[in-house]
XYZ file of C-alpha atoms in Angstrom:
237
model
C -2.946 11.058 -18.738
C -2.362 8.845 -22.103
C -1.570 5.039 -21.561
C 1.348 4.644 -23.542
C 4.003 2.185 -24.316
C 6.595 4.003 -22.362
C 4.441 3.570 -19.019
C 3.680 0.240 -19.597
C 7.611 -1.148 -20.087
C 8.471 1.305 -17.280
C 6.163 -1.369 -14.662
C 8.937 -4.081 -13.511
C 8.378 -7.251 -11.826
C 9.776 -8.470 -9.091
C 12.667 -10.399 -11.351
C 13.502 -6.910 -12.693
C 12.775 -4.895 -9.193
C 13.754 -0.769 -9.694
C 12.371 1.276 -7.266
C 14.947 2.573 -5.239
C 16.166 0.800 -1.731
C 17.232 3.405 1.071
C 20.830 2.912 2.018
C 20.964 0.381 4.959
C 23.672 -0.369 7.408
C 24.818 -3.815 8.330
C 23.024 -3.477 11.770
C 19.985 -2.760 10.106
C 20.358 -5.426 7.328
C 20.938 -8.028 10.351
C 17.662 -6.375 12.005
C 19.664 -5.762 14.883
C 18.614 -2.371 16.615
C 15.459 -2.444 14.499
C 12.286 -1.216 16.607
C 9.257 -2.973 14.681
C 6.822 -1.994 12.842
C 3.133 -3.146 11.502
C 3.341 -2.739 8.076
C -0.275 -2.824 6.235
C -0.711 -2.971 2.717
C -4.530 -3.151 1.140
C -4.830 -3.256 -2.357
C -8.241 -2.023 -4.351
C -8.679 -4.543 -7.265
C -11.565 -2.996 -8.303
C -12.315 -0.341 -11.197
C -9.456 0.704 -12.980
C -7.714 -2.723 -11.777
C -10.530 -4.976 -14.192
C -8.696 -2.759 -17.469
C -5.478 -4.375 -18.428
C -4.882 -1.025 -20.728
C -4.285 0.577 -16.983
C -2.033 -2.349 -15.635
C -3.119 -1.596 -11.907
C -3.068 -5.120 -10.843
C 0.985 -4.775 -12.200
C 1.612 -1.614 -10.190
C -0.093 -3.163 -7.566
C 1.752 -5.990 -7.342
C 5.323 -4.253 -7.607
C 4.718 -2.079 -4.942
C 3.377 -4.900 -2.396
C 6.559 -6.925 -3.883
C 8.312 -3.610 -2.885
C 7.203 -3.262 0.661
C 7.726 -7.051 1.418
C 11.008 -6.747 -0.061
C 12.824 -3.690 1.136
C 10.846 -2.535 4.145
C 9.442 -5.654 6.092
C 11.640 -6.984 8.342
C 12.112 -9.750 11.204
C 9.911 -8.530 14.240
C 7.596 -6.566 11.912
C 3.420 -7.203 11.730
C 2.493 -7.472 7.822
C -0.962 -7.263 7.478
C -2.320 -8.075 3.778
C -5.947 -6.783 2.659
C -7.577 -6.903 -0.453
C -10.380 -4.899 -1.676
C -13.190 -6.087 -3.948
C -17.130 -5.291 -2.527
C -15.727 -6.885 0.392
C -12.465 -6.795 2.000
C -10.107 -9.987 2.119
C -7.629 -10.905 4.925
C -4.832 -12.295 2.782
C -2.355 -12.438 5.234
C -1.674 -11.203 9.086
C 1.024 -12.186 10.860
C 4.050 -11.600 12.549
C 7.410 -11.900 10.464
C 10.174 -13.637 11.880
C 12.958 -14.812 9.968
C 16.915 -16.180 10.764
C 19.839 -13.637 11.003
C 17.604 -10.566 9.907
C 16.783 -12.631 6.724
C 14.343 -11.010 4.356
C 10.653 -12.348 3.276
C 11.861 -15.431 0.852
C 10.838 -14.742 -2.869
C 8.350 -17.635 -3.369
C 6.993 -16.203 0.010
C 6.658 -12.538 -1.840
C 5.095 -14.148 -5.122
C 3.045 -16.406 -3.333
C 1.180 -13.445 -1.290
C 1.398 -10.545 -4.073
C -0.487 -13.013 -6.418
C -3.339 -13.676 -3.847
C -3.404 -9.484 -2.837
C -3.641 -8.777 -6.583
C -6.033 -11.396 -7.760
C -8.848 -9.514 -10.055
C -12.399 -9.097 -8.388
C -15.562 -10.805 -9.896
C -18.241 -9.407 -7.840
C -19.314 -5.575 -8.109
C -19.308 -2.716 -5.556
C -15.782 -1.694 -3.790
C -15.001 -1.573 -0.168
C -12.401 1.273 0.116
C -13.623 2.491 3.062
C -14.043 -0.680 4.676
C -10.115 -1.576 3.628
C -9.205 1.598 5.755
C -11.489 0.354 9.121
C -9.671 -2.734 9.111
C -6.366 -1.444 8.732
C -7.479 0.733 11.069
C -8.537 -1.462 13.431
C -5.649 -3.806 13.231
C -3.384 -0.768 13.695
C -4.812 -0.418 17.403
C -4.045 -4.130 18.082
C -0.549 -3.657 17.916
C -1.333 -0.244 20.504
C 2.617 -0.530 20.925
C 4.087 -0.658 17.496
C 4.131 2.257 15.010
C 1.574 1.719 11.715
C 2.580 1.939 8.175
C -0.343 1.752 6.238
C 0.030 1.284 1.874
C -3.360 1.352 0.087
C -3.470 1.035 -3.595
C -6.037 1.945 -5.204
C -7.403 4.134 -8.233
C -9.560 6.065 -6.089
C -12.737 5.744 -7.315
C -15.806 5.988 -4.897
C -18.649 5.891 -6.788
C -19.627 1.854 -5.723
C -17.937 2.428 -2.324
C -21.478 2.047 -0.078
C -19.048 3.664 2.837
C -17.604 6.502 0.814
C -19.612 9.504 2.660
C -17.056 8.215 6.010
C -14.245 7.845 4.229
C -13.124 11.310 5.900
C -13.961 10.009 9.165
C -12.288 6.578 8.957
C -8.752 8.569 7.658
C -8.800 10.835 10.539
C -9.411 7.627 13.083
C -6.884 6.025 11.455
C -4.724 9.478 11.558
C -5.766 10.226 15.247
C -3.786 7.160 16.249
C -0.359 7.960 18.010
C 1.053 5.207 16.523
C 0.128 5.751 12.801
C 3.572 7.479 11.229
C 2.439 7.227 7.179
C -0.440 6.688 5.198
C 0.777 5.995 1.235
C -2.128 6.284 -1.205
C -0.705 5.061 -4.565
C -2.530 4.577 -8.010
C -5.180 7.076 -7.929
C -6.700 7.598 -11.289
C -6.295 10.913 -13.212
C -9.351 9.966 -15.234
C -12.176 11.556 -15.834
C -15.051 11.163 -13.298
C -18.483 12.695 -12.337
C -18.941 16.015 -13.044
C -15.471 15.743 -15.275
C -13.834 16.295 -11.875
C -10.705 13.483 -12.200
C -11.121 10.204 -9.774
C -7.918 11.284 -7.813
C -9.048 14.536 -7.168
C -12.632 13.678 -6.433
C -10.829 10.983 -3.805
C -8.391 13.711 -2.497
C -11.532 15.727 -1.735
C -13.421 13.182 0.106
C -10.193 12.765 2.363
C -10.871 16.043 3.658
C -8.469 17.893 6.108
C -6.243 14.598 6.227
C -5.312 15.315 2.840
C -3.076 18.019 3.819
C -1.542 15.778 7.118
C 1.978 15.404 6.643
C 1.847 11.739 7.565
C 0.169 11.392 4.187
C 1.651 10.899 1.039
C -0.529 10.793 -2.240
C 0.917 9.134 -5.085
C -1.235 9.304 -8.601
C -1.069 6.189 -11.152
C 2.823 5.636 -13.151
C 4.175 7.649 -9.952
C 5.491 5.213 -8.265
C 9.470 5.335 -9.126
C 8.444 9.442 -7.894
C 6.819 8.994 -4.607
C 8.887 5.973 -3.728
C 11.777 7.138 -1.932
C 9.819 9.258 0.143
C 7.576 6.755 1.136
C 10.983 4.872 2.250
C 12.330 7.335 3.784
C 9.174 7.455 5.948
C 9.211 4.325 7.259
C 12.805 4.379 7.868
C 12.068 7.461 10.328
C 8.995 5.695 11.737
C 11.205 2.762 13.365
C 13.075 5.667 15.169
């Protein structure tokens, strides 16, 4: 898919925010009736991300900004992880705010700009993003898991890739775990001319097709969005 102009100017900020917001009610805006949720967002900085043609680290960033914004609310876990060839606990914590208040924006900025900063070393830790999130998912046994990783997809300097299958359907397995969003992935060229996304979709396996998953390729965002929202509305039911 050509990098053009019109994709780039279609990538707002935060400032400029346009992804859609699900229609709320003035319980829900007060988080009143709200059951909570651990919301986990892991972002892959490497690959694609070290381009600036691709602008991942920008459609990283405003769908973080997006979660933190429109979906985390008081009583929710957030649970921040970036991905270089390790994996990064950015933040982990338990939101709590005044009258249902959302995340404050310096708070959003401050933590979107840490999640997205570019990698330096080599090697990626995909896999290793999805234990953790994994893992944290089962320390909250009693709260339903929304777990967001962005990422282009690419496996090739993943040392974990050949479980990659395995970790998704642990993390899938889970009675807790309501969505898994997969957002970014690369329609580039990869080995064998097979495309990064599809190469990824492949080593997902048979949770590929689970209808907890949603797969979201690179400049889909605005698409996949509002289902992705309307998921975790119906995962605090």
């Amino acid at each position: 898919m050509p990098v053009t102009p019109a994709l780039l100017s279609a990538l707002p900020l935060l400032s400029t925010l346009s992804l859609p917001v699900p229609a709320m009610s003035a319980s829900t805006l007060l988080g009143l009736s709200t059951p909570p949720l651990h919301l986990t967002v892991a972002v892959d900085m490497t690959g694609s991300s070290k381009n600036p043609a691709f602008r991942y680290a920008d459609q990283a960033r405003l769908l973080a900004q997006s979660v933190m914004l429109n979906q985390l609310r008081s009583g929710d876990t957030l649970t921040l992880l970036r991905v270089c060839d390790g994996v990064q606990t950015v933040a982990d914590f338990t939101f709590s705010s005044k009258n249902g208040a959302r995340m404050a924006r310096a708070d959003i900025l401050r933590y979107t700009t840490a999640l997205t900063k570019p990698c330096t070393g080599r090697g990626s830790a995909i896999t290793a993003g999805l234990t953790l999130a994994s893992k944290r998912a089962a320390q909250t046994a009693k709260v339903n898991d929304v777990i967001v990783l962005f990422t282009d997809g690419a496996l090739l300097d993943d040392p974990g890739r050949a479980g990659l299958g395995t970790v998704t359907r642990t993390l899938l397995g889970a009675k807790t775990t309501r969505t898994l969003f997969v957002a970014g992935l690369s329609p580039e060229a990869g080995a064998g001319g097979v495309s990064v996304r599809d190469s990824f979709v492949k080593a997902l396996g048979a949770s590929a097709s689970d209808r907890r998953v949603l797969l979201a390729g690179a400049y889909d965002l605005s698409n996949v969005y509002p289902t992705f929202a309307s998921a975790v509305k119906a995962a605090r039911r």
